[in-house]
Short mmCIF file of C-alpha atoms in Angstrom, two decimals:
data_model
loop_
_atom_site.label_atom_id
_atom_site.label_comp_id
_atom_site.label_asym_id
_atom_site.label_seq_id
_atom_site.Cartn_x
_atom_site.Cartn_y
_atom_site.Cartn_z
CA UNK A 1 -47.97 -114.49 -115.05
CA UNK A 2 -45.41 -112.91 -112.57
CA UNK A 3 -46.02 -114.69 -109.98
CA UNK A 4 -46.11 -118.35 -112.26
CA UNK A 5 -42.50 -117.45 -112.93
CA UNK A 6 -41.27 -116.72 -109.85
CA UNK A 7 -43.10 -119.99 -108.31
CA UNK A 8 -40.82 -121.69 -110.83
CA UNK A 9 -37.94 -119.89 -110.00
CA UNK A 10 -38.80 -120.77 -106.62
CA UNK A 11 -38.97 -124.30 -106.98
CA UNK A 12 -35.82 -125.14 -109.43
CA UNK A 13 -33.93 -122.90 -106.40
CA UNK A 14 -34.84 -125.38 -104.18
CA UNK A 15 -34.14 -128.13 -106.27
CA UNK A 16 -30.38 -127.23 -106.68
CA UNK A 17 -30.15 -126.62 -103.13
CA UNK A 18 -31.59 -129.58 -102.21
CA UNK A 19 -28.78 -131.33 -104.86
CA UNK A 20 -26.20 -129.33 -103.29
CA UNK A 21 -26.62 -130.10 -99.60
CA UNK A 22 -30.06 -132.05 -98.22
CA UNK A 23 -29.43 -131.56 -94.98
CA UNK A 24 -29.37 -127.92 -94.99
CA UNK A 25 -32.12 -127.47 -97.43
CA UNK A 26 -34.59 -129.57 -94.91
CA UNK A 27 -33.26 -127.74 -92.22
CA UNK A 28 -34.12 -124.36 -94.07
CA UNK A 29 -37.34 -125.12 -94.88
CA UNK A 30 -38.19 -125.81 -91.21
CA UNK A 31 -37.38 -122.93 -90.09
CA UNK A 32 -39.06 -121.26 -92.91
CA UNK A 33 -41.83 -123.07 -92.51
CA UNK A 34 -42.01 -122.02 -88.61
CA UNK A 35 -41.99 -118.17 -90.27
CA UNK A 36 -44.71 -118.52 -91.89
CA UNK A 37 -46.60 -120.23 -89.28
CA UNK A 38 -46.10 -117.04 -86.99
CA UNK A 39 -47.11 -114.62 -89.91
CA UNK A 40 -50.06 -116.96 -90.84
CA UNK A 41 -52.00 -115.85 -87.76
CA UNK A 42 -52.22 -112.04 -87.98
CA UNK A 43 -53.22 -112.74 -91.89
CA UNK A 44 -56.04 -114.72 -90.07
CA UNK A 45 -56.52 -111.94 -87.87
CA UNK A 46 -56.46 -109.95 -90.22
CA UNK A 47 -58.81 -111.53 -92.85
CA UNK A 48 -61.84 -111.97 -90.13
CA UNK A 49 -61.51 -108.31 -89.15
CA UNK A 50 -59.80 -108.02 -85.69
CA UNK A 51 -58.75 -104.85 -84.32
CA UNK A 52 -55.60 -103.66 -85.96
CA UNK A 53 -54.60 -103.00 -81.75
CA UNK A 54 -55.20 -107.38 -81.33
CA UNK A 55 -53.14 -107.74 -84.15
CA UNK A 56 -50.35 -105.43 -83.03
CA UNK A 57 -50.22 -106.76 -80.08
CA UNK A 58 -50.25 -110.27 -81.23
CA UNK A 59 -47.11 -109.31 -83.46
CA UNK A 60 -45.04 -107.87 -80.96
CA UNK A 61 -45.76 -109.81 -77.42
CA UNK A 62 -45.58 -113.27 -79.07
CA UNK A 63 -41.68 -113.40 -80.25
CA UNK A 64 -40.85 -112.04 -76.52
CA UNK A 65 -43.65 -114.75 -74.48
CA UNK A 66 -42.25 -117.72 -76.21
CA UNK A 67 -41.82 -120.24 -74.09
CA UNK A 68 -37.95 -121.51 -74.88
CA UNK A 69 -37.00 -117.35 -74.86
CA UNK A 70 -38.34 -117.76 -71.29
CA UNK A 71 -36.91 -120.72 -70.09
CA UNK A 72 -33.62 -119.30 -71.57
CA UNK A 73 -34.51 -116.14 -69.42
CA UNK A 74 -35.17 -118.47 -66.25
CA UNK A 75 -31.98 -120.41 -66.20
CA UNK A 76 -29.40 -117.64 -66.84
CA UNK A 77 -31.00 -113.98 -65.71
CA UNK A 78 -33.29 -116.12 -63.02
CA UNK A 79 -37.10 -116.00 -62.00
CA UNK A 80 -37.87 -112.92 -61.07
CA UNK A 81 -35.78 -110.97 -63.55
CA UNK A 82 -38.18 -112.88 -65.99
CA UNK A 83 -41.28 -111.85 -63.94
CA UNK A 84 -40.27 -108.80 -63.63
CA UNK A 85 -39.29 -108.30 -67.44
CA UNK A 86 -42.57 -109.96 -68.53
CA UNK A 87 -44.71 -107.76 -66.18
CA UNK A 88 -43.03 -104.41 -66.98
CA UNK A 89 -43.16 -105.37 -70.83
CA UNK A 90 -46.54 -106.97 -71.38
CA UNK A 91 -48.28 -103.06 -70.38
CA UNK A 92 -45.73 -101.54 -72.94
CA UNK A 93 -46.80 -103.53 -75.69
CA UNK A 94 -50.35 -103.06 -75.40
CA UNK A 95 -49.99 -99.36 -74.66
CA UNK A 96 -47.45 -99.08 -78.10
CA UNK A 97 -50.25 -101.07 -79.79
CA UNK A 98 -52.74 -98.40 -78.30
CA UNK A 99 -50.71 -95.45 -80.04
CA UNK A 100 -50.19 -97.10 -83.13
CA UNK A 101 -54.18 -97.83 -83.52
CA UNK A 102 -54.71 -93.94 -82.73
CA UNK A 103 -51.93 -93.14 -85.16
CA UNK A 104 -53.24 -95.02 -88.41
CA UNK A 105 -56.93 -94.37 -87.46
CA UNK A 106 -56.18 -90.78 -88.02
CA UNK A 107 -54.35 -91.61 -91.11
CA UNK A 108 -57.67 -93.24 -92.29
CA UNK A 109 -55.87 -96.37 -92.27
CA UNK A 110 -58.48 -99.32 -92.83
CA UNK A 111 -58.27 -103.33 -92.83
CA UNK A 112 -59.43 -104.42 -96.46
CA UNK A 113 -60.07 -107.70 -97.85
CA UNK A 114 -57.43 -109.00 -100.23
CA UNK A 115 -58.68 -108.69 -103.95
CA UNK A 116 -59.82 -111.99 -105.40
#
């Protein structure tokens, strides 16, 4: 029942924004629409049982590796500061992935499917 009201209080929301200013509203829901495009993944991840490690990684290399950050990176730090940065940082994030796994494994932390 909660969640019935709140998809109603969800959609009248967007209703009055959309009365209030169009273009903003459709700009809003692109971008929030991108957002849940990068979160859908790990769910997907998650739901066919990856390695919480895959799915840590995923979550923290892709906002750095996308590919406007790095042409923004190219043209004003240059080439091989990018490189550099994206060699140096690729190892961290798999070895902070490595420590989190270890660290919620001996929590007895455990992937479960979502209730139905």
């Amino acid at each position: 029942m909660t969640i019935f009201i709140l998809l109603i209080l969800t959609i009248l929301c967007l209703i009055i924004s959309f009365i209030f200013d169009k273009n903003k509203t459709v700009e809003a829901l692109k971008r929030g629409f991108k957002m849940f495009l990068n979160l859908l993944t790990p769910f997907i991840l998650i739901l066919i049982i990856v390695s919480i490690r895959n799915i840590f990684i995923y979550i923290i290399a892709f906002p750095t590796m996308k590919i406007p950050l790095l042409t923004f990176e190219i043209s004003f730090l240059g080439l091989k500061f990018t490189l550099l940065r994206t060699i140096v940082s690729l190892p961290i994030f798999v070895l902070i992935a490595i420590i989190l796994e270890f660290y919620l494994k001996n929590k007895n932390f455990e992937v479960k499917e979502p209730s139905k």
